[in-house]
Coordinates of C-alpha atoms in Angstrom, one line a residue:
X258 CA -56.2 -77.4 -26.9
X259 CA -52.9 -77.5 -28.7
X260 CA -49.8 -79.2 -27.0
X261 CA -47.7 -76.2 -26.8
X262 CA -50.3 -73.9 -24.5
X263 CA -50.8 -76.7 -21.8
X264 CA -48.2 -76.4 -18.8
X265 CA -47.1 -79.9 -17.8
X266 CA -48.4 -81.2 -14.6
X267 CA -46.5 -82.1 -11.3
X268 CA -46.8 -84.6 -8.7
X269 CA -48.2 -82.4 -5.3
X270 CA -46.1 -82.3 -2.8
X271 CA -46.4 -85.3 -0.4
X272 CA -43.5 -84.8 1.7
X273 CA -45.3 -81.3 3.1
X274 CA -46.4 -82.4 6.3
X275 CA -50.6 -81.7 6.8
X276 CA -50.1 -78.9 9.7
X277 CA -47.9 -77.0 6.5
X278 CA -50.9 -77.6 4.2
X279 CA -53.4 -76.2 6.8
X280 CA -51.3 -73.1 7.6
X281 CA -50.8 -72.6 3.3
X282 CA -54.4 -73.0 3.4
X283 CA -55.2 -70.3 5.7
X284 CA -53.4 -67.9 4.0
X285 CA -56.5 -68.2 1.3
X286 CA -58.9 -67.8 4.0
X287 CA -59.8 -71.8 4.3
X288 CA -59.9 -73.5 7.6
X289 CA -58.0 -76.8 8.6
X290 CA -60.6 -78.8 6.8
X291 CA -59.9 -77.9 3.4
X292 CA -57.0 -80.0 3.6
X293 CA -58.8 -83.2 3.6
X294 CA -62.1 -82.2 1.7
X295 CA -62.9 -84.4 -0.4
X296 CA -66.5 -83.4 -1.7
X297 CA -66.1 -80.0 -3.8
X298 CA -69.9 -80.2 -4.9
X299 CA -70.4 -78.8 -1.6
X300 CA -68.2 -76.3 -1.5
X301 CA -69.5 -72.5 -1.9
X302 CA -68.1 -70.3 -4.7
X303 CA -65.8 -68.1 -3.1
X304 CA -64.2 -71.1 -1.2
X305 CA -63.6 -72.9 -4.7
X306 CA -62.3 -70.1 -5.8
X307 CA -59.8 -70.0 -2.9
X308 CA -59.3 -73.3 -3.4
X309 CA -58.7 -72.8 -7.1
X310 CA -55.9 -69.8 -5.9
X311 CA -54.2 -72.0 -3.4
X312 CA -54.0 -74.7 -5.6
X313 CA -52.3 -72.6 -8.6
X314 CA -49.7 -71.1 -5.6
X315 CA -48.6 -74.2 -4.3
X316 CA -45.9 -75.2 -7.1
X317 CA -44.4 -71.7 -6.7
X318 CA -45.0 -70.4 -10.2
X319 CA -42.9 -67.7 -12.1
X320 CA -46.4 -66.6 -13.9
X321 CA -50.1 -66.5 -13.0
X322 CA -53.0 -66.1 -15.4
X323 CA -56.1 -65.0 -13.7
X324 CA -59.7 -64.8 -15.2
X325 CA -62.0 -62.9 -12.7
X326 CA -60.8 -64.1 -9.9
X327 CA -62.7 -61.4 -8.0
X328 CA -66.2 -63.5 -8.5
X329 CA -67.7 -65.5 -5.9
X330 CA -65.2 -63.2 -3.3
X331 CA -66.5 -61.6 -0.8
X332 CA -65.3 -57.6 0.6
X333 CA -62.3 -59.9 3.1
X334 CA -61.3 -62.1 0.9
X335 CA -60.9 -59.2 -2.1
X336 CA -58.9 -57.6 0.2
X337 CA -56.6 -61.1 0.9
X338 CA -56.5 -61.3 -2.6
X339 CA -55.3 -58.2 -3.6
X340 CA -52.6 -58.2 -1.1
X341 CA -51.4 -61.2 -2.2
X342 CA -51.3 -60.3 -6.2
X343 CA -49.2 -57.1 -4.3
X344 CA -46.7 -59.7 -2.7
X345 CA -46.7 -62.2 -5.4
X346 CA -42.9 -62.4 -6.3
X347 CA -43.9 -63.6 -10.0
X348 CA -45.3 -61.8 -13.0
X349 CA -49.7 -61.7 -13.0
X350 CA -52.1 -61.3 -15.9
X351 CA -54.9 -60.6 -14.2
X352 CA -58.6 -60.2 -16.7
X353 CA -61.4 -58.2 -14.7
X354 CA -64.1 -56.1 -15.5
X355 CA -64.0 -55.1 -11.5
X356 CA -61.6 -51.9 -12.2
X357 CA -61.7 -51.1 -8.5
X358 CA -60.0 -53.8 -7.7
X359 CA -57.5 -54.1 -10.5
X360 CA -56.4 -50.1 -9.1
X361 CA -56.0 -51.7 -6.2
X362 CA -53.3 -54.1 -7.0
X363 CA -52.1 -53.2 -10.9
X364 CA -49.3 -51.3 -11.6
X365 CA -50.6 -51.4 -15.4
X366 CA -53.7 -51.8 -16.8
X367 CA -55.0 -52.4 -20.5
X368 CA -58.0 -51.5 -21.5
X369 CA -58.9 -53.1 -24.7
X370 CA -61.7 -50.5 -26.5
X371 CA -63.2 -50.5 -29.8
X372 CA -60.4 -52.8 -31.4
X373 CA -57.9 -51.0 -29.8
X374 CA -55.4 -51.4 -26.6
X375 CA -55.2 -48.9 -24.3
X376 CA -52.2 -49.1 -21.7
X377 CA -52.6 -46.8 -18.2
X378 CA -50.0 -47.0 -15.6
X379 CA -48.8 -45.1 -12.6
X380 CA -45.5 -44.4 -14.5
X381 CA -47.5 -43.5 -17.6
X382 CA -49.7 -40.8 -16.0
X383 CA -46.4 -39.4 -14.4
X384 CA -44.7 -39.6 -17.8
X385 CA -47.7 -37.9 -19.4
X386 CA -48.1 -34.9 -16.4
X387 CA -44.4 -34.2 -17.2
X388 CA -44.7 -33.8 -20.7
X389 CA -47.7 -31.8 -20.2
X390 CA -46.1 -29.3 -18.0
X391 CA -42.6 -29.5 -20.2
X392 CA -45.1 -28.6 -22.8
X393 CA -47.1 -25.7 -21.0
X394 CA -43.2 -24.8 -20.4
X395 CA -42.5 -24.2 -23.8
X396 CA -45.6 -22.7 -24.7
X397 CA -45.0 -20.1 -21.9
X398 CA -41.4 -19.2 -23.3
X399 CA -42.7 -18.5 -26.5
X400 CA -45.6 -16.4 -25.1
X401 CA -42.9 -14.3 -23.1
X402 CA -40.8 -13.8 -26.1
X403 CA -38.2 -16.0 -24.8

């Protein structure tokens, strides 16, 4: 991996006492014990990938990158994770082929298709409906001699 895409690496936060791990914690849907697990082997997929989640939050960053998060997640903790892409006060890349959960927590979405790049957002569709019906506008005008 080349120097200039690896983010440097910070010392974790040892002055956070262990009830303010916990509660961070169990805001990814782990219990108390995650805390102090030491054995990840034996850990199920969905809880690393909480664990993976929680870990990536703790420093506060301006940017996540996520690559299918969704896997491993079960229906709760898809619905905990979208909310908290929704409240995330940074920016999110987010790669998924689950498009029913990107809708539910993307204002934009690309859609990269035969070679090409398609971009589909809320404020998109609105801009397009309004040129539509500015369009269907004109188009009636004319009809009507105008």
């Amino acid at each position: 991996m080349k120097p200039n895409l690896v983010a440097p690496t910070f010392p974790l936060r040892s002055s956070h006492p262990r009830t303010n791990v916990e509660k961070f914690l169990a805001d990814f849907g782990l219990e108390s014990e995650f805390s102090c697990h030491s054995n990840i082997r034996g850990l199920s997929g969905g809880q690393k990938v909480k664990l993976v989640l929680a870990a990536a939050m703790w420093n506060s960053p301006h940017l996540l990158i996520m690559d299918e998060p969704t896997n491993y997640l079960d229906r709760d903790s898809l619905g905990a994770l979208a909310t908290a892409i929704r409240e995330f006060d940074g920016g999110v890349v987010l790669i998924s082929h689950n498009s029913e959960f990107t809708s539910t927590c993307c204002h934009e979405t690309w859609f990269i298709r035969d070679g090409k790049v398609e971009v589909v957002s809320a404020y998109a569709t609105k801009l397009e409906e309004a040129r539509a019906a500015a369009a269907a506008m004109d188009v009636g005008g004319d009809a009507n001699g105008a």
